Amino acid sequence: MIPFNNLKSQYETLKEGINRNIQKVLDHGHFIMGPEVDELEQLLSRLVGAKNCIACSSGTDALLLALMAKGIGPGDTVLTTPFTFIATAEVIGLTGATPIFADVDDKTFNLDIQSLCRAIALCKKSSHRLKGIITVNLFGLPCPYDEIIPLAKKEGLFILEDAAQSLGAVYHGRKSGNLGDVGATSFFPAKPLGCYGDGGAVFTDDDQLAEIIRSIRIHGKGKDKYDNIRLGLNGRLDTLQAAILLAKLESFPKELEERNEIARRYSDALASVVQVPSVPEHCRSAWAQYSIVTDQRDALKEYLEKAGIPTAIYYPTPLHLQGAFKDLGYQAGDFPVSEEASKTILSLPFSAYLTEKEQDLVTSRILDFFHDY
Ligand SMILES: *Cc1c(COP(=O)(O)O)cnc(C)c1O
């Protein structure tokens, strides 16, 4: 069986550093907001090129912290894509605001600019108080910020970059996490940079916003945690998770290179039989997933499963059709590109630790499927 996401091999490779860092925390005993959290924030802020990094309890909480700090609440509307993980739109609803969707591009599966413009026009005609856009860099590929940033400026909207899948990605030389007004990432184990539990981080160049986020992260603290100047969360990152991330961060740049090389090899082998990911010239993806598109998706998935090759579907139901959002009144057919993608997309085994032999097995089985078909 080929591993879908090879965390085991990664641990075998990085074991010494990870174990040493964990032991250090067990020895010093500062399990909450220990020195590793501070060190991690400094290194990540340099990696992303953002003035501020605020480590927190998950990618979901990173998004929520950003929206809360922006003062988003009842009566507000925030635009996003329906072709993403539930968390992206869930946090909008949790603040009391209303999520509004716009469709994605059929090659990148990131927000489509025409669809965004249409959604904004619709908001203007209604009573919606549109405040911002959450851009999702799906599968690690940055959105078309060259188009989105001028549009957001013109309309007076903030951009919250959902960089949960794209830490390490680059857009025109700028790092993902700092492509909007505020960025949120996740350290869920399967993300490009993952810890061994839940974790996340918020990035921003805005010092004032960063101060509010730091306060909300610890129950809305003022001078100290028993001075509470606003409502907040228990949103900290554990010291142990920070220590694990510090050990993994050393090999992260090399892993990103390897992810790009493995993606290139997949695309070279598969471009003749399926739609392979398209990466615009000025982008470097972090390759959170390597996803192909084929109208034989379900048959291919079953065929590969029988051959011991696990695959995954991100995402089987676009968010506008989820039960959690049924009150928004969307219907099948509202976002045809997202709906079609949910039926045709398939993510292949992928990690920096996928061996050439394993990869050749995946690609040869896929080619077999299309030749037998
Ligand atoms: C993983 C993910 C999140 C949520 O991150 P968690 O750390 O699991 O809370 C949010 N948005 C996207 C696009 C994700 O892939």
GROMACS .gro file of C-alpha atoms and ligand atoms in nm:
model
  388
    1MET     CA    1   0.000   0.000   0.000
    2ILE     CA    2   0.138   0.339  -0.097
    3PRO     CA    3   0.096   0.604   0.177
    4PHE     CA    4  -0.129   0.896   0.080
    5ASN     CA    5   0.063   1.145   0.292
    6ASN     CA    6   0.386   1.005   0.424
    7LEU     CA    7   0.413   1.145   0.778
    8LYS     CA    8   0.581   0.824   0.891
    9SER     CA    9   0.879   0.859   0.657
   10GLN     CA   10   0.908   1.224   0.749
   11TYR     CA   11   0.926   1.134   1.117
   12GLU     CA   12   1.186   0.862   1.050
   13THR     CA   13   1.397   1.120   0.867
   14LEU     CA   14   1.360   1.406   1.118
   15LYS     CA   15   1.327   1.193   1.432
   16GLU     CA   16   1.640   1.312   1.610
   17GLY     CA   17   1.558   1.684   1.594
   18ILE     CA   18   1.188   1.633   1.672
   19ASN     CA   19   1.257   1.410   1.975
   20ARG     CA   20   1.525   1.648   2.102
   21ASN     CA   21   1.289   1.947   2.077
   22ILE     CA   22   1.005   1.762   2.251
   23GLN     CA   23   1.240   1.655   2.532
   24LYS     CA   24   1.352   2.017   2.578
   25VAL     CA   25   0.992   2.125   2.642
   26LEU     CA   26   0.933   1.835   2.884
   27ASP     CA   27   1.245   1.947   3.071
   28HIS     CA   28   1.166   2.320   3.096
   29GLY     CA   29   0.794   2.267   3.155
   30HIS     CA   30   0.660   2.591   3.001
   31PHE     CA   31   0.378   2.411   2.819
   32ILE     CA   32   0.172   2.725   2.753
   33MET     CA   33   0.334   3.015   2.564
   34GLY     CA   34   0.684   2.875   2.623
   35PRO     CA   35   0.995   3.014   2.452
   36GLU     CA   36   0.948   2.787   2.146
   37VAL     CA   37   0.626   2.972   2.055
   38ASP     CA   38   0.811   3.301   2.042
   39GLU     CA   39   1.099   3.153   1.844
   40LEU     CA   40   0.861   2.993   1.594
   41GLU     CA   41   0.672   3.320   1.545
   42GLN     CA   42   0.998   3.501   1.467
   43LEU     CA   43   1.114   3.238   1.216
   44LEU     CA   44   0.773   3.217   1.044
   45SER     CA   45   0.741   3.591   1.024
   46ARG     CA   46   1.079   3.597   0.844
   47LEU     CA   47   0.981   3.304   0.619
   48VAL     CA   48   0.659   3.476   0.509
   49GLY     CA   49   0.800   3.828   0.507
   50ALA     CA   50   0.526   3.962   0.735
   51LYS     CA   51   0.596   4.201   1.023
   52ASN     CA   52   0.380   4.001   1.262
   53CYS     CA   53   0.316   3.632   1.313
   54ILE     CA   54   0.070   3.520   1.580
   55ALA     CA   55   0.079   3.144   1.639
   56CYS     CA   56  -0.255   2.995   1.740
   57SER     CA   57  -0.456   2.681   1.806
   58SER     CA   58  -0.562   2.586   1.450
   59GLY     CA   59  -0.608   2.712   1.097
   60THR     CA   60  -0.977   2.758   1.171
   61ASP     CA   61  -0.900   2.973   1.476
   62ALA     CA   62  -0.644   3.168   1.270
   63LEU     CA   63  -0.923   3.263   1.029
   64LEU     CA   64  -1.162   3.336   1.315
   65LEU     CA   65  -0.906   3.551   1.501
   66ALA     CA   66  -0.851   3.756   1.186
   67LEU     CA   67  -1.225   3.812   1.128
   68MET     CA   68  -1.289   3.895   1.496
   69ALA     CA   69  -0.998   4.140   1.498
   70LYS     CA   70  -1.142   4.303   1.185
   71GLY     CA   71  -1.465   4.353   1.381
   72ILE     CA   72  -1.675   4.135   1.151
   73GLY     CA   73  -2.016   4.050   1.298
   74PRO     CA   74  -2.393   4.039   1.247
   75GLY     CA   75  -2.508   4.240   0.947
   76ASP     CA   76  -2.175   4.201   0.765
   77THR     CA   77  -2.110   3.991   0.459
   78VAL     CA   78  -1.784   3.824   0.354
   79LEU     CA   79  -1.722   3.679   0.008
   80THR     CA   80  -1.542   3.350  -0.051
   81THR     CA   81  -1.522   3.036  -0.264
   82PRO     CA   82  -1.755   2.738  -0.220
   83PHE     CA   83  -1.476   2.503  -0.337
   84THR     CA   84  -1.284   2.478  -0.010
   85PHE     CA   85  -1.283   2.315   0.332
   86ILE     CA   86  -1.583   2.405   0.549
   87ALA     CA   87  -1.368   2.612   0.791
   88THR     CA   88  -1.324   2.896   0.540
   89ALA     CA   89  -1.694   2.984   0.536
   90GLU     CA   90  -1.777   2.841   0.878
   91VAL     CA   91  -1.579   3.115   1.054
   92ILE     CA   92  -1.777   3.383   0.868
   93GLY     CA   93  -2.099   3.233   1.004
   94LEU     CA   94  -1.953   3.194   1.354
   95THR     CA   95  -1.893   3.569   1.381
   96GLY     CA   96  -2.262   3.625   1.302
   97ALA     CA   97  -2.181   3.754   0.951
   98THR     CA   98  -2.312   3.602   0.626
   99PRO     CA   99  -2.092   3.415   0.379
  100ILE     CA  100  -2.154   3.487   0.010
  101PHE     CA  101  -1.994   3.272  -0.258
  102ALA     CA  102  -1.836   3.330  -0.597
  103ASP     CA  103  -1.736   3.053  -0.838
  104VAL     CA  104  -1.385   2.931  -0.917
  105ASP     CA  105  -1.172   2.908  -1.229
  106ASP     CA  106  -1.187   2.569  -1.407
  107LYS     CA  107  -0.807   2.532  -1.434
  108THR     CA  108  -0.679   2.649  -1.094
  109PHE     CA  109  -0.997   2.602  -0.884
  110ASN     CA  110  -0.918   2.936  -0.721
  111LEU     CA  111  -1.165   3.230  -0.710
  112ASP     CA  112  -1.255   3.351  -1.057
  113ILE     CA  113  -1.237   3.726  -1.101
  114GLN     CA  114  -1.548   3.760  -1.322
  115SER     CA  115  -1.750   3.559  -1.075
  116LEU     CA  116  -1.619   3.777  -0.790
  117CYS     CA  117  -1.726   4.093  -0.976
  118ARG     CA  118  -2.075   3.947  -1.030
  119ALA     CA  119  -2.106   3.855  -0.661
  120ILE     CA  120  -1.999   4.206  -0.557
  121ALA     CA  121  -2.253   4.362  -0.794
  122LEU     CA  122  -2.528   4.142  -0.645
  123CYS     CA  123  -2.429   4.248  -0.292
  124LYS     CA  124  -2.452   4.614  -0.390
  125LYS     CA  125  -2.807   4.566  -0.519
  126SER     CA  126  -2.915   4.405  -0.191
  127SER     CA  127  -2.888   4.525   0.165
  128HIS     CA  128  -2.565   4.327   0.223
  129ARG     CA  129  -2.286   4.514   0.398
  130LEU     CA  130  -1.991   4.358   0.217
  131LYS     CA  131  -1.669   4.390   0.418
  132GLY     CA  132  -1.408   4.157   0.276
  133ILE     CA  133  -1.297   3.857   0.071
  134ILE     CA  134  -1.144   3.535   0.200
  135THR     CA  135  -0.919   3.409  -0.078
  136VAL     CA  136  -0.827   3.040  -0.060
  137ASN     CA  137  -0.502   2.931  -0.224
  138LEU     CA  138  -0.639   2.589  -0.307
  139PHE     CA  139  -0.400   2.293  -0.304
  140GLY     CA  140  -0.117   2.541  -0.234
  141LEU     CA  141  -0.154   2.759  -0.545
  142PRO     CA  142  -0.190   3.138  -0.489
  143CYS     CA  143  -0.506   3.309  -0.621
  144PRO     CA  144  -0.477   3.574  -0.898
  145TYR     CA  145  -0.391   3.859  -0.656
  146ASP     CA  146  -0.292   4.088  -0.948
  147GLU     CA  147  -0.664   4.101  -1.025
  148ILE     CA  148  -0.810   4.054  -0.675
  149ILE     CA  149  -0.609   4.324  -0.492
  150PRO     CA  150  -0.708   4.615  -0.724
  151LEU     CA  151  -1.072   4.498  -0.712
  152ALA     CA  152  -1.067   4.482  -0.330
  153LYS     CA  153  -0.907   4.830  -0.313
  154LYS     CA  154  -1.165   4.977  -0.548
  155GLU     CA  155  -1.452   4.827  -0.346
  156GLY     CA  156  -1.300   4.905  -0.005
  157LEU     CA  157  -1.280   4.538   0.097
  158PHE     CA  158  -1.016   4.367   0.308
  159ILE     CA  159  -0.847   4.048   0.187
  160LEU     CA  160  -0.807   3.763   0.434
  161GLU     CA  161  -0.578   3.509   0.272
  162ASP     CA  162  -0.667   3.151   0.367
  163ALA     CA  163  -0.314   3.014   0.335
  164ALA     CA  164  -0.395   2.691   0.521
  165GLN     CA  165  -0.271   2.493   0.220
  166SER     CA  166  -0.017   2.737   0.080
  167LEU     CA  167   0.254   2.811   0.335
  168GLY     CA  168   0.575   2.818   0.128
  169ALA     CA  169   0.400   2.925  -0.194
  170VAL     CA  170   0.522   3.229  -0.385
  171TYR     CA  171   0.336   3.485  -0.598
  172HIS     CA  172   0.546   3.726  -0.806
  173GLY     CA  173   0.829   3.682  -0.555
  174ARG     CA  174   0.600   3.751  -0.257
  175LYS     CA  175   0.531   3.481   0.000
  176SER     CA  176   0.191   3.332   0.069
  177GLY     CA  177   0.060   3.434   0.410
  178ASN     CA  178   0.132   3.799   0.337
  179LEU     CA  179  -0.045   3.844   0.003
  180GLY     CA  180  -0.357   4.007   0.153
  181ASP     CA  181  -0.420   4.240   0.449
  182VAL     CA  182  -0.404   3.944   0.684
  183GLY     CA  183  -0.319   3.577   0.627
  184ALA     CA  184  -0.411   3.257   0.810
  185THR     CA  185  -0.234   2.923   0.791
  186SER     CA  186  -0.277   2.578   0.944
  187PHE     CA  187  -0.032   2.329   1.090
  188PHE     CA  188  -0.276   2.038   1.077
  189PRO     CA  189  -0.053   1.730   1.034
  190ALA     CA  190  -0.132   1.680   0.664
  191LYS     CA  191  -0.063   2.041   0.557
  192PRO     CA  192   0.267   2.132   0.384
  193LEU     CA  193   0.409   2.231   0.726
  194GLY     CA  194   0.230   2.019   0.985
  195CYS     CA  195   0.265   1.963   1.358
  196TYR     CA  196   0.146   1.659   1.556
  197GLY     CA  197  -0.191   1.797   1.656
  198ASP     CA  198  -0.378   2.116   1.578
  199GLY     CA  199  -0.204   2.446   1.518
  200GLY     CA  200  -0.213   2.759   1.305
  201ALA     CA  201  -0.083   3.110   1.261
  202VAL     CA  202  -0.198   3.456   1.155
  203PHE     CA  203   0.026   3.695   0.960
  204THR     CA  204  -0.006   4.069   0.907
  205ASP     CA  205   0.203   4.379   0.846
  206ASP     CA  206  -0.059   4.580   1.039
  207ASP     CA  207   0.080   4.624   1.395
  208GLN     CA  208  -0.250   4.747   1.537
  209LEU     CA  209  -0.441   4.449   1.398
  210ALA     CA  210  -0.168   4.214   1.530
  211GLU     CA  211  -0.208   4.359   1.878
  212ILE     CA  212  -0.583   4.293   1.872
  213ILE     CA  213  -0.525   3.937   1.745
  214ARG     CA  214  -0.274   3.873   2.027
  215SER     CA  215  -0.533   3.994   2.275
  216ILE     CA  216  -0.819   3.784   2.131
  217ARG     CA  217  -0.590   3.478   2.123
  218ILE     CA  218  -0.573   3.490   2.506
  219HIS     CA  219  -0.931   3.564   2.617
  220GLY     CA  220  -0.924   3.928   2.508
  221LYS     CA  221  -0.644   4.011   2.747
  222GLY     CA  222  -0.530   4.366   2.821
  223LYS     CA  223  -0.230   4.422   3.052
  224ASP     CA  224  -0.238   4.054   3.150
  225LYS     CA  225  -0.472   3.759   3.126
  226TYR     CA  226  -0.680   3.871   3.425
  227ASP     CA  227  -0.740   4.208   3.261
  228ASN     CA  228  -0.998   4.134   2.991
  229ILE     CA  229  -1.075   4.423   2.760
  230ARG     CA  230  -1.276   4.232   2.497
  231LEU     CA  231  -1.419   3.886   2.440
  232GLY     CA  232  -1.166   3.644   2.299
  233LEU     CA  233  -1.075   3.277   2.267
  234ASN     CA  234  -0.849   3.019   2.418
  235GLY     CA  235  -0.656   3.031   2.091
  236ARG     CA  236  -0.291   2.963   2.179
  237LEU     CA  237  -0.051   2.721   2.010
  238ASP     CA  238   0.089   2.460   2.253
  239THR     CA  239   0.462   2.489   2.324
  240LEU     CA  240   0.506   2.121   2.230
  241GLN     CA  241   0.357   2.181   1.885
  242ALA     CA  242   0.581   2.486   1.838
  243ALA     CA  243   0.883   2.271   1.929
  244ILE     CA  244   0.783   2.009   1.670
  245LEU     CA  245   0.733   2.278   1.407
  246LEU     CA  246   1.076   2.426   1.483
  247ALA     CA  247   1.235   2.087   1.411
  248LYS     CA  248   1.037   2.046   1.088
  249LEU     CA  249   1.098   2.403   0.972
  250GLU     CA  250   1.467   2.327   0.908
  251SER     CA  251   1.386   2.086   0.626
  252PHE     CA  252   1.079   2.275   0.501
  253PRO     CA  253   1.258   2.461   0.216
  254LYS     CA  254   1.410   2.136   0.090
  255GLU     CA  255   1.075   1.959   0.118
  256LEU     CA  256   0.914   2.236  -0.088
  257GLU     CA  257   1.173   2.180  -0.362
  258GLU     CA  258   1.099   1.808  -0.353
  259ARG     CA  259   0.724   1.865  -0.364
  260ASN     CA  260   0.770   2.078  -0.676
  261GLU     CA  261   0.990   1.813  -0.839
  262ILE     CA  262   0.742   1.534  -0.760
  263ALA     CA  263   0.453   1.744  -0.897
  264ARG     CA  264   0.650   1.806  -1.217
  265ARG     CA  265   0.710   1.432  -1.258
  266TYR     CA  266   0.339   1.356  -1.208
  267SER     CA  267   0.241   1.618  -1.466
  268ASP     CA  268   0.495   1.495  -1.723
  269ALA     CA  269   0.362   1.141  -1.689
  270LEU     CA  270  -0.011   1.216  -1.678
  271ALA     CA  271  -0.078   1.522  -1.898
  272SER     CA  272  -0.177   1.303  -2.195
  273VAL     CA  273  -0.462   1.125  -2.010
  274VAL     CA  274  -0.603   1.369  -1.751
  275GLN     CA  275  -0.621   1.743  -1.675
  276VAL     CA  276  -0.310   1.809  -1.465
  277PRO     CA  277  -0.272   2.111  -1.231
  278SER     CA  278  -0.199   2.439  -1.404
  279VAL     CA  279   0.054   2.667  -1.235
  280PRO     CA  280   0.075   3.023  -1.375
  281GLU     CA  281   0.433   3.130  -1.456
  282HIS     CA  282   0.468   3.382  -1.173
  283CYS     CA  283   0.350   3.130  -0.909
  284ARG     CA  284   0.517   2.862  -0.707
  285SER     CA  285   0.274   2.620  -0.543
  286ALA     CA  286   0.328   2.460  -0.201
  287TRP     CA  287   0.151   2.149  -0.340
  288ALA     CA  288  -0.069   2.071  -0.041
  289GLN     CA  289  -0.236   1.828  -0.282
  290TYR     CA  290  -0.166   1.708  -0.633
  291SER     CA  291  -0.510   1.691  -0.796
  292ILE     CA  292  -0.604   1.567  -1.140
  293VAL     CA  293  -0.936   1.608  -1.322
  294THR     CA  294  -1.109   1.338  -1.525
  295ASP     CA  295  -1.471   1.255  -1.605
  296GLN     CA  296  -1.379   0.892  -1.522
  297ARG     CA  297  -1.301   1.002  -1.165
  298ASP     CA  298  -1.509   0.749  -0.969
  299ALA     CA  299  -1.402   0.450  -1.181
  300LEU     CA  300  -1.037   0.558  -1.162
  301LYS     CA  301  -1.058   0.600  -0.784
  302GLU     CA  302  -1.197   0.248  -0.746
  303TYR     CA  303  -0.939   0.101  -0.985
  304LEU     CA  304  -0.652   0.262  -0.792
  305GLU     CA  305  -0.793   0.154  -0.457
  306LYS     CA  306  -0.790  -0.210  -0.576
  307ALA     CA  307  -0.426  -0.161  -0.678
  308GLY     CA  308  -0.335  -0.042  -0.325
  309ILE     CA  309  -0.318   0.325  -0.422
  310PRO     CA  310  -0.516   0.556  -0.193
  311THR     CA  311  -0.668   0.874  -0.335
  312ALA     CA  312  -0.886   1.150  -0.190
  313ILE     CA  313  -1.161   1.381  -0.310
  314TYR     CA  314  -1.122   1.748  -0.216
  315TYR     CA  315  -1.406   1.843  -0.208
  316PRO     CA  316  -1.704   1.613  -0.269
  317THR     CA  317  -1.969   1.879  -0.184
  318PRO     CA  318  -1.922   2.251  -0.255
  319LEU     CA  319  -2.008   2.462   0.048
  320HIS     CA  320  -2.315   2.632  -0.103
  321LEU     CA  321  -2.479   2.286  -0.109
  322GLN     CA  322  -2.385   2.189   0.249
  323GLY     CA  323  -2.661   2.146   0.506
  324ALA     CA  324  -2.488   2.394   0.736
  325PHE     CA  325  -2.553   2.670   0.480
  326LYS     CA  326  -2.899   2.573   0.361
  327ASP     CA  327  -3.046   2.892   0.511
  328LEU     CA  328  -2.841   3.096   0.262
  329GLY     CA  329  -3.078   2.973  -0.009
  330TYR     CA  330  -2.828   2.855  -0.267
  331GLN     CA  331  -2.920   2.580  -0.515
  332ALA     CA  332  -2.750   2.323  -0.735
  333GLY     CA  333  -2.644   2.503  -1.053
  334ASP     CA  334  -2.548   2.828  -0.877
  335PHE     CA  335  -2.173   2.762  -0.905
  336PRO     CA  336  -2.132   2.522  -1.197
  337VAL     CA  337  -1.750   2.514  -1.204
  338SER     CA  338  -1.727   2.418  -0.835
  339GLU     CA  339  -2.004   2.162  -0.876
  340GLU     CA  340  -1.839   2.003  -1.180
  341ALA     CA  341  -1.500   1.999  -1.003
  342SER     CA  342  -1.651   1.817  -0.704
  343LYS     CA  343  -1.748   1.535  -0.945
  344THR     CA  344  -1.426   1.513  -1.147
  345ILE     CA  345  -1.135   1.597  -0.917
  346LEU     CA  346  -0.903   1.341  -0.756
  347SER     CA  347  -0.598   1.395  -0.535
  348LEU     CA  348  -0.309   1.147  -0.570
  349PRO     CA  349  -0.064   1.019  -0.306
  350PHE     CA  350   0.170   1.308  -0.241
  351SER     CA  351   0.445   1.413  -0.002
  352ALA     CA  352   0.810   1.514  -0.015
  353TYR     CA  353   0.882   1.155   0.089
  354LEU     CA  354   0.703   0.981  -0.201
  355THR     CA  355   0.976   0.770  -0.363
  356GLU     CA  356   1.032   0.763  -0.738
  357LYS     CA  357   0.940   0.394  -0.737
  358GLU     CA  358   0.610   0.462  -0.557
  359GLN     CA  359   0.534   0.747  -0.792
  360ASP     CA  360   0.608   0.535  -1.102
  361LEU     CA  361   0.366   0.276  -0.969
  362VAL     CA  362   0.091   0.540  -0.931
  363THR     CA  363   0.144   0.685  -1.277
  364SER     CA  364   0.171   0.346  -1.451
  365ARG     CA  365  -0.154   0.228  -1.290
  366ILE     CA  366  -0.330   0.546  -1.403
  367LEU     CA  367  -0.197   0.500  -1.759
  368ASP     CA  368  -0.309   0.133  -1.747
  369PHE     CA  369  -0.658   0.243  -1.646
  370PHE     CA  370  -0.692   0.477  -1.943
  371HIS     CA  371  -0.546   0.222  -2.188
  372ASP     CA  372  -0.776  -0.055  -2.062
  373TYR     CA  373  -1.074   0.172  -2.053
  374LIG     C1  374  -0.713   2.284   0.669
  374LIG     C2  375  -0.783   2.402   0.624
  374LIG     C3  376  -0.840   2.494   0.715
  374LIG     C4  377  -0.852   2.468   0.863
  374LIG     O1  378  -0.734   2.437   0.927
  374LIG     P1  379  -0.741   2.357   1.067
  374LIG     O2  380  -0.600   2.371   1.119
  374LIG     O3  381  -0.775   2.216   1.034
  374LIG     O4  382  -0.839   2.422   1.154
  374LIG     C5  383  -0.896   2.610   0.665
  374LIG     N1  384  -0.899   2.636   0.533
  374LIG     C6  385  -0.847   2.550   0.443
  374LIG     C7  386  -0.852   2.587   0.298
  374LIG     C8  387  -0.790   2.430   0.485
  374LIG     O5  388  -0.740   2.345   0.394
   0.00000   0.00000   0.00000
